[in-house]
Amino acid sequence: MRDIRILLYLSLLSLLLTACGRHGTLTGFWGVEVQFSPHETQHTGLVLFDDSTFYYFNRPNKELPWSLKTGTWTMRSGKIYLASDGFFNLWLQPKGNQLEILDFEGDAVISGKPVQLARTSAAPWSDEISVPMTGKLLLIESEPYFLPCNTFHFIRLAPLTDQQLGLVNQSLSVMLSVVPARVHTQKAEAIRLGGVFGPTECR
């Protein structure tokens, strides 16, 4: 009986180490630009952090503003599942050196052009982009964070200016400035508070 318990323990430990190793190989920045037509070019960027949180950048067309979603990611049956407070979820399938976006059920997209993210530092991911957001500016243990409306996922910000410090604990419409490809390696400095449009309320 003791030998069986030891064998089960070693098997479980092996599975955990394999999962942790797989988890580590997926962290970092992934991005893709897909041109569906001469007038429709979608940009999708994803940062997977070691603490199982993520930042998801998206722009469905070059003429439209960027969006940023945050949440947690987990591995489920060899697939990546992104979740953010019930307002956003996404499945991805690791395939070689790429992450393929799946449908809402976690299956391969049958029709249309598959969207596959890869390791990249090409433009626009190496350029500074602006992301409009609404939420609350906070200081947590003297470090600045932005909490988007209707989420519980905090965005770490670069140090604030003296003027920006006067806006702490207020709900604001702001423009965040970020270089997506640098977020994983420079998390504490990569996203800065840019323009502030004024007070607002979360709805």
PDB file of C-alpha atoms in Angstrom:
ATOM      1  CA  MET A   1       0.000   0.000   0.000  1.00  0.00           C
ATOM      2  CA  ARG A   2       2.831   2.376   0.881  1.00  0.00           C
ATOM      3  CA  ASP A   3       4.535   1.727  -2.480  1.00  0.00           C
ATOM      4  CA  ILE A   4       1.285   2.528  -4.316  1.00  0.00           C
ATOM      5  CA  ARG A   5       0.933   5.815  -2.429  1.00  0.00           C
ATOM      6  CA  ILE A   6       4.517   6.764  -3.291  1.00  0.00           C
ATOM      7  CA  LEU A   7       3.904   5.906  -6.952  1.00  0.00           C
ATOM      8  CA  LEU A   8       0.712   8.002  -7.033  1.00  0.00           C
ATOM      9  CA  TYR A   9       2.518  10.913  -5.374  1.00  0.00           C
ATOM     10  CA  LEU A  10       5.364  10.795  -7.894  1.00  0.00           C
ATOM     11  CA  SER A  11       2.911  10.616 -10.793  1.00  0.00           C
ATOM     12  CA  LEU A  12       1.010  13.643  -9.496  1.00  0.00           C
ATOM     13  CA  LEU A  13       4.243  15.563  -8.961  1.00  0.00           C
ATOM     14  CA  SER A  14       5.338  14.771 -12.516  1.00  0.00           C
ATOM     15  CA  LEU A  15       2.038  16.063 -13.909  1.00  0.00           C
ATOM     16  CA  LEU A  16       2.318  19.265 -11.903  1.00  0.00           C
ATOM     17  CA  LEU A  17       5.887  19.894 -13.030  1.00  0.00           C
ATOM     18  CA  THR A  18       4.894  19.293 -16.657  1.00  0.00           C
ATOM     19  CA  ALA A  19       1.981  21.709 -16.340  1.00  0.00           C
ATOM     20  CA  CYS A  20       4.179  24.360 -14.717  1.00  0.00           C
ATOM     21  CA  GLY A  21       6.778  23.944 -17.446  1.00  0.00           C
ATOM     22  CA  ARG A  22       4.137  24.342 -20.141  1.00  0.00           C
ATOM     23  CA  HIS A  23       2.741  27.375 -18.343  1.00  0.00           C
ATOM     24  CA  GLY A  24       6.168  29.016 -18.362  1.00  0.00           C
ATOM     25  CA  THR A  25       6.749  28.487 -22.092  1.00  0.00           C
ATOM     26  CA  LEU A  26       3.548  30.365 -22.913  1.00  0.00           C
ATOM     27  CA  THR A  27       4.208  33.545 -20.954  1.00  0.00           C
ATOM     28  CA  GLY A  28       5.272  36.673 -22.802  1.00  0.00           C
ATOM     29  CA  PHE A  29       3.870  38.742 -25.658  1.00  0.00           C
ATOM     30  CA  TRP A  30       1.996  37.352 -28.676  1.00  0.00           C
ATOM     31  CA  GLY A  31       0.569  39.373 -31.551  1.00  0.00           C
ATOM     32  CA  VAL A  32      -0.895  39.168 -35.040  1.00  0.00           C
ATOM     33  CA  GLU A  33      -2.110  41.457 -37.811  1.00  0.00           C
ATOM     34  CA  VAL A  34      -4.727  39.904 -40.075  1.00  0.00           C
ATOM     35  CA  GLN A  35      -5.927  41.631 -43.227  1.00  0.00           C
ATOM     36  CA  PHE A  36      -9.404  40.331 -44.015  1.00  0.00           C
ATOM     37  CA  SER A  37      -9.965  42.801 -46.855  1.00  0.00           C
ATOM     38  CA  PRO A  38      -8.347  45.953 -48.315  1.00  0.00           C
ATOM     39  CA  HIS A  39     -10.307  48.000 -45.757  1.00  0.00           C
ATOM     40  CA  GLU A  40     -10.378  45.638 -42.772  1.00  0.00           C
ATOM     41  CA  THR A  41      -7.178  44.918 -40.856  1.00  0.00           C
ATOM     42  CA  GLN A  42      -7.476  43.445 -37.361  1.00  0.00           C
ATOM     43  CA  HIS A  43      -4.739  43.698 -34.729  1.00  0.00           C
ATOM     44  CA  THR A  44      -4.766  41.320 -31.773  1.00  0.00           C
ATOM     45  CA  GLY A  45      -2.109  41.279 -29.045  1.00  0.00           C
ATOM     46  CA  LEU A  46      -1.886  39.142 -25.917  1.00  0.00           C
ATOM     47  CA  VAL A  47       0.407  39.302 -22.892  1.00  0.00           C
ATOM     48  CA  LEU A  48       0.439  36.208 -20.653  1.00  0.00           C
ATOM     49  CA  PHE A  49       2.005  36.813 -17.250  1.00  0.00           C
ATOM     50  CA  ASP A  50       3.587  34.279 -14.895  1.00  0.00           C
ATOM     51  CA  ASP A  51       0.977  35.080 -12.224  1.00  0.00           C
ATOM     52  CA  SER A  52      -1.808  33.789 -14.543  1.00  0.00           C
ATOM     53  CA  THR A  53      -3.079  37.256 -15.465  1.00  0.00           C
ATOM     54  CA  PHE A  54      -3.276  38.613 -19.014  1.00  0.00           C
ATOM     55  CA  TYR A  55      -3.590  41.828 -21.019  1.00  0.00           C
ATOM     56  CA  TYR A  56      -5.482  41.543 -24.323  1.00  0.00           C
ATOM     57  CA  PHE A  57      -5.086  44.338 -26.902  1.00  0.00           C
ATOM     58  CA  ASN A  58      -7.412  44.540 -29.879  1.00  0.00           C
ATOM     59  CA  ARG A  59      -8.236  46.861 -32.744  1.00  0.00           C
ATOM     60  CA  PRO A  60     -10.737  45.501 -35.306  1.00  0.00           C
ATOM     61  CA  ASN A  61      -9.696  48.102 -37.871  1.00  0.00           C
ATOM     62  CA  LYS A  62      -6.886  50.636 -38.258  1.00  0.00           C
ATOM     63  CA  GLU A  63      -9.419  53.460 -38.095  1.00  0.00           C
ATOM     64  CA  LEU A  64     -10.896  52.326 -34.764  1.00  0.00           C
ATOM     65  CA  PRO A  65      -9.492  52.891 -31.248  1.00  0.00           C
ATOM     66  CA  TRP A  66      -7.600  50.235 -29.330  1.00  0.00           C
ATOM     67  CA  SER A  67      -9.229  48.301 -26.505  1.00  0.00           C
ATOM     68  CA  LEU A  68      -7.543  46.612 -23.534  1.00  0.00           C
ATOM     69  CA  LYS A  69      -9.037  43.776 -21.510  1.00  0.00           C
ATOM     70  CA  THR A  70      -7.518  42.184 -18.427  1.00  0.00           C
ATOM     71  CA  GLY A  71      -8.228  39.001 -16.514  1.00  0.00           C
ATOM     72  CA  THR A  72      -6.829  35.574 -15.665  1.00  0.00           C
ATOM     73  CA  TRP A  73      -5.749  32.690 -17.862  1.00  0.00           C
ATOM     74  CA  THR A  74      -5.729  28.968 -17.208  1.00  0.00           C
ATOM     75  CA  MET A  75      -4.873  25.787 -19.099  1.00  0.00           C
ATOM     76  CA  ARG A  76      -7.825  23.468 -19.761  1.00  0.00           C
ATOM     77  CA  SER A  77      -7.272  20.232 -21.655  1.00  0.00           C
ATOM     78  CA  GLY A  78      -4.226  21.681 -23.396  1.00  0.00           C
ATOM     79  CA  LYS A  79      -6.009  24.903 -24.368  1.00  0.00           C
ATOM     80  CA  ILE A  80      -5.661  28.434 -22.988  1.00  0.00           C
ATOM     81  CA  TYR A  81      -8.775  29.982 -21.519  1.00  0.00           C
ATOM     82  CA  LEU A  82      -8.935  33.744 -20.942  1.00  0.00           C
ATOM     83  CA  ALA A  83     -11.616  35.063 -18.585  1.00  0.00           C
ATOM     84  CA  SER A  84     -12.420  38.554 -17.355  1.00  0.00           C
ATOM     85  CA  ASP A  85     -15.283  39.031 -14.866  1.00  0.00           C
ATOM     86  CA  GLY A  86     -17.860  37.443 -17.148  1.00  0.00           C
ATOM     87  CA  PHE A  87     -17.643  40.228 -19.748  1.00  0.00           C
ATOM     88  CA  PHE A  88     -14.936  38.659 -21.912  1.00  0.00           C
ATOM     89  CA  ASN A  89     -13.663  35.149 -22.529  1.00  0.00           C
ATOM     90  CA  LEU A  90     -11.553  33.564 -25.227  1.00  0.00           C
ATOM     91  CA  TRP A  91     -10.103  30.153 -26.084  1.00  0.00           C
ATOM     92  CA  LEU A  92      -6.713  29.682 -27.754  1.00  0.00           C
ATOM     93  CA  GLN A  93      -4.939  26.538 -28.912  1.00  0.00           C
ATOM     94  CA  PRO A  94      -1.125  26.355 -28.752  1.00  0.00           C
ATOM     95  CA  LYS A  95       0.101  25.071 -32.126  1.00  0.00           C
ATOM     96  CA  GLY A  96       3.855  24.896 -32.463  1.00  0.00           C
ATOM     97  CA  ASN A  97       5.102  28.459 -32.109  1.00  0.00           C
ATOM     98  CA  GLN A  98       1.656  30.024 -32.444  1.00  0.00           C
ATOM     99  CA  LEU A  99      -1.592  30.481 -30.527  1.00  0.00           C
ATOM    100  CA  GLU A 100      -4.705  29.967 -32.637  1.00  0.00           C
ATOM    101  CA  ILE A 101      -7.895  31.743 -31.571  1.00  0.00           C
ATOM    102  CA  LEU A 102     -10.780  29.274 -31.250  1.00  0.00           C
ATOM    103  CA  ASP A 103     -14.558  29.737 -31.259  1.00  0.00           C
ATOM    104  CA  PHE A 104     -16.681  30.336 -28.161  1.00  0.00           C
ATOM    105  CA  GLU A 105     -16.912  26.601 -27.470  1.00  0.00           C
ATOM    106  CA  GLY A 106     -13.158  26.086 -27.626  1.00  0.00           C
ATOM    107  CA  ASP A 107     -13.213  24.412 -31.052  1.00  0.00           C
ATOM    108  CA  ALA A 108     -11.324  25.315 -34.214  1.00  0.00           C
ATOM    109  CA  VAL A 109     -12.933  28.004 -36.363  1.00  0.00           C
ATOM    110  CA  ILE A 110     -14.269  26.171 -39.408  1.00  0.00           C
ATOM    111  CA  SER A 111     -15.093  29.084 -41.693  1.00  0.00           C
ATOM    112  CA  GLY A 112     -13.093  32.237 -42.279  1.00  0.00           C
ATOM    113  CA  LYS A 113      -9.409  32.897 -41.932  1.00  0.00           C
ATOM    114  CA  PRO A 114      -7.754  31.419 -38.807  1.00  0.00           C
ATOM    115  CA  VAL A 115      -6.218  33.999 -36.489  1.00  0.00           C
ATOM    116  CA  GLN A 116      -2.867  32.789 -35.143  1.00  0.00           C
ATOM    117  CA  LEU A 117      -0.777  34.850 -32.739  1.00  0.00           C
ATOM    118  CA  ALA A 118       3.010  34.548 -32.748  1.00  0.00           C
ATOM    119  CA  ARG A 119       5.986  35.982 -30.895  1.00  0.00           C
ATOM    120  CA  THR A 120       6.612  39.356 -32.476  1.00  0.00           C
ATOM    121  CA  SER A 121       8.101  42.775 -31.889  1.00  0.00           C
ATOM    122  CA  ALA A 122       7.100  44.228 -35.267  1.00  0.00           C
ATOM    123  CA  ALA A 123       4.997  47.378 -35.611  1.00  0.00           C
ATOM    124  CA  PRO A 124       2.526  48.297 -34.274  1.00  0.00           C
ATOM    125  CA  TRP A 125       3.458  46.228 -31.211  1.00  0.00           C
ATOM    126  CA  SER A 126       6.831  47.966 -30.794  1.00  0.00           C
ATOM    127  CA  ASP A 127       5.195  51.406 -31.190  1.00  0.00           C
ATOM    128  CA  GLU A 128       3.415  53.340 -28.466  1.00  0.00           C
ATOM    129  CA  ILE A 129      -0.340  53.031 -28.792  1.00  0.00           C
ATOM    130  CA  SER A 130      -3.122  54.884 -26.985  1.00  0.00           C
ATOM    131  CA  VAL A 131      -6.000  53.060 -25.288  1.00  0.00           C
ATOM    132  CA  PRO A 132      -9.078  54.994 -24.093  1.00  0.00           C
ATOM    133  CA  MET A 133     -10.494  53.659 -20.820  1.00  0.00           C
ATOM    134  CA  THR A 134     -12.786  54.612 -17.966  1.00  0.00           C
ATOM    135  CA  GLY A 135     -12.181  53.585 -14.381  1.00  0.00           C
ATOM    136  CA  LYS A 136     -10.617  54.613 -11.102  1.00  0.00           C
ATOM    137  CA  LEU A 137      -7.073  55.783 -10.416  1.00  0.00           C
ATOM    138  CA  LEU A 138      -5.698  54.223  -7.220  1.00  0.00           C
ATOM    139  CA  LEU A 139      -2.578  53.968  -5.095  1.00  0.00           C
ATOM    140  CA  ILE A 140      -1.954  50.529  -3.590  1.00  0.00           C
ATOM    141  CA  GLU A 141       1.015  50.368  -1.225  1.00  0.00           C
ATOM    142  CA  SER A 142       2.214  53.647  -2.793  1.00  0.00           C
ATOM    143  CA  GLU A 143       2.135  52.152  -6.326  1.00  0.00           C
ATOM    144  CA  PRO A 144      -0.250  53.544  -8.997  1.00  0.00           C
ATOM    145  CA  TYR A 145      -2.927  51.346 -10.560  1.00  0.00           C
ATOM    146  CA  PHE A 146      -5.899  51.878 -12.830  1.00  0.00           C
ATOM    147  CA  LEU A 147      -9.042  49.837 -12.182  1.00  0.00           C
ATOM    148  CA  PRO A 148     -11.245  49.734 -15.314  1.00  0.00           C
ATOM    149  CA  CYS A 149     -14.994  49.964 -14.821  1.00  0.00           C
ATOM    150  CA  ASN A 150     -16.821  46.705 -14.098  1.00  0.00           C
ATOM    151  CA  THR A 151     -13.678  44.648 -13.436  1.00  0.00           C
ATOM    152  CA  PHE A 152     -11.602  43.490 -10.494  1.00  0.00           C
ATOM    153  CA  HIS A 153      -8.346  43.378 -12.473  1.00  0.00           C
ATOM    154  CA  PHE A 154      -5.909  46.205 -11.763  1.00  0.00           C
ATOM    155  CA  ILE A 155      -3.577  47.663 -14.408  1.00  0.00           C
ATOM    156  CA  ARG A 156      -0.159  48.623 -13.048  1.00  0.00           C
ATOM    157  CA  LEU A 157       0.956  52.088 -14.139  1.00  0.00           C
ATOM    158  CA  ALA A 158       4.274  53.852 -14.441  1.00  0.00           C
ATOM    159  CA  PRO A 159       4.951  56.454 -11.696  1.00  0.00           C
ATOM    160  CA  LEU A 160       2.515  59.368 -11.759  1.00  0.00           C
ATOM    161  CA  THR A 161       3.402  63.021 -12.086  1.00  0.00           C
ATOM    162  CA  ASP A 162       2.631  65.370  -9.193  1.00  0.00           C
ATOM    163  CA  GLN A 163      -0.392  66.652 -11.095  1.00  0.00           C
ATOM    164  CA  GLN A 164      -1.677  63.126 -11.746  1.00  0.00           C
ATOM    165  CA  LEU A 165      -1.279  62.223  -8.070  1.00  0.00           C
ATOM    166  CA  GLY A 166      -3.966  64.796  -7.361  1.00  0.00           C
ATOM    167  CA  LEU A 167      -6.423  62.615  -9.321  1.00  0.00           C
ATOM    168  CA  VAL A 168      -6.002  59.522  -7.133  1.00  0.00           C
ATOM    169  CA  ASN A 169      -9.254  57.911  -5.923  1.00  0.00           C
ATOM    170  CA  GLN A 170     -11.249  59.566  -8.683  1.00  0.00           C
ATOM    171  CA  SER A 171     -13.246  57.895 -11.458  1.00  0.00           C
ATOM    172  CA  LEU A 172     -11.902  59.169 -14.766  1.00  0.00           C
ATOM    173  CA  SER A 173     -11.949  58.859 -18.537  1.00  0.00           C
ATOM    174  CA  VAL A 174      -8.314  58.554 -19.560  1.00  0.00           C
ATOM    175  CA  MET A 175      -5.955  57.629 -22.337  1.00  0.00           C
ATOM    176  CA  LEU A 176      -3.379  54.983 -21.422  1.00  0.00           C
ATOM    177  CA  SER A 177      -0.139  54.997 -23.400  1.00  0.00           C
ATOM    178  CA  VAL A 178       1.635  51.668 -23.847  1.00  0.00           C
ATOM    179  CA  VAL A 179       4.130  49.771 -25.987  1.00  0.00           C
ATOM    180  CA  PRO A 180       2.498  46.300 -25.991  1.00  0.00           C
ATOM    181  CA  ALA A 181       5.669  44.333 -26.792  1.00  0.00           C
ATOM    182  CA  ARG A 182       7.343  45.731 -23.663  1.00  0.00           C
ATOM    183  CA  VAL A 183       4.561  45.012 -21.178  1.00  0.00           C
ATOM    184  CA  HIS A 184       5.760  41.568 -20.115  1.00  0.00           C
ATOM    185  CA  THR A 185       9.362  42.584 -19.474  1.00  0.00           C
ATOM    186  CA  GLN A 186       8.629  46.065 -18.116  1.00  0.00           C
ATOM    187  CA  LYS A 187       5.292  45.546 -16.365  1.00  0.00           C
ATOM    188  CA  ALA A 188       5.856  48.254 -13.751  1.00  0.00           C
ATOM    189  CA  GLU A 189       6.864  50.887 -16.334  1.00  0.00           C
ATOM    190  CA  ALA A 190       5.209  49.846 -19.579  1.00  0.00           C
ATOM    191  CA  ILE A 191       1.804  51.502 -19.208  1.00  0.00           C
ATOM    192  CA  ARG A 192       1.585  55.173 -18.347  1.00  0.00           C
ATOM    193  CA  LEU A 193      -1.305  57.488 -17.713  1.00  0.00           C
ATOM    194  CA  GLY A 194      -1.544  59.805 -20.700  1.00  0.00           C
ATOM    195  CA  GLY A 195      -4.365  62.238 -21.282  1.00  0.00           C
ATOM    196  CA  VAL A 196      -7.122  62.679 -18.707  1.00  0.00           C
ATOM    197  CA  PHE A 197     -10.467  63.725 -20.156  1.00  0.00           C
ATOM    198  CA  GLY A 198     -12.197  64.343 -16.841  1.00  0.00           C
ATOM    199  CA  PRO A 199     -14.416  62.789 -14.183  1.00  0.00           C
ATOM    200  CA  THR A 200     -16.858  60.059 -15.155  1.00  0.00           C
ATOM    201  CA  GLU A 201     -19.043  57.348 -13.660  1.00  0.00           C
ATOM    202  CA  CYS A 202     -18.920  53.619 -14.272  1.00  0.00           C
ATOM    203  CA  ARG A 203     -22.113  52.192 -15.751  1.00  0.00           C
TER     204      ARG A 203
END
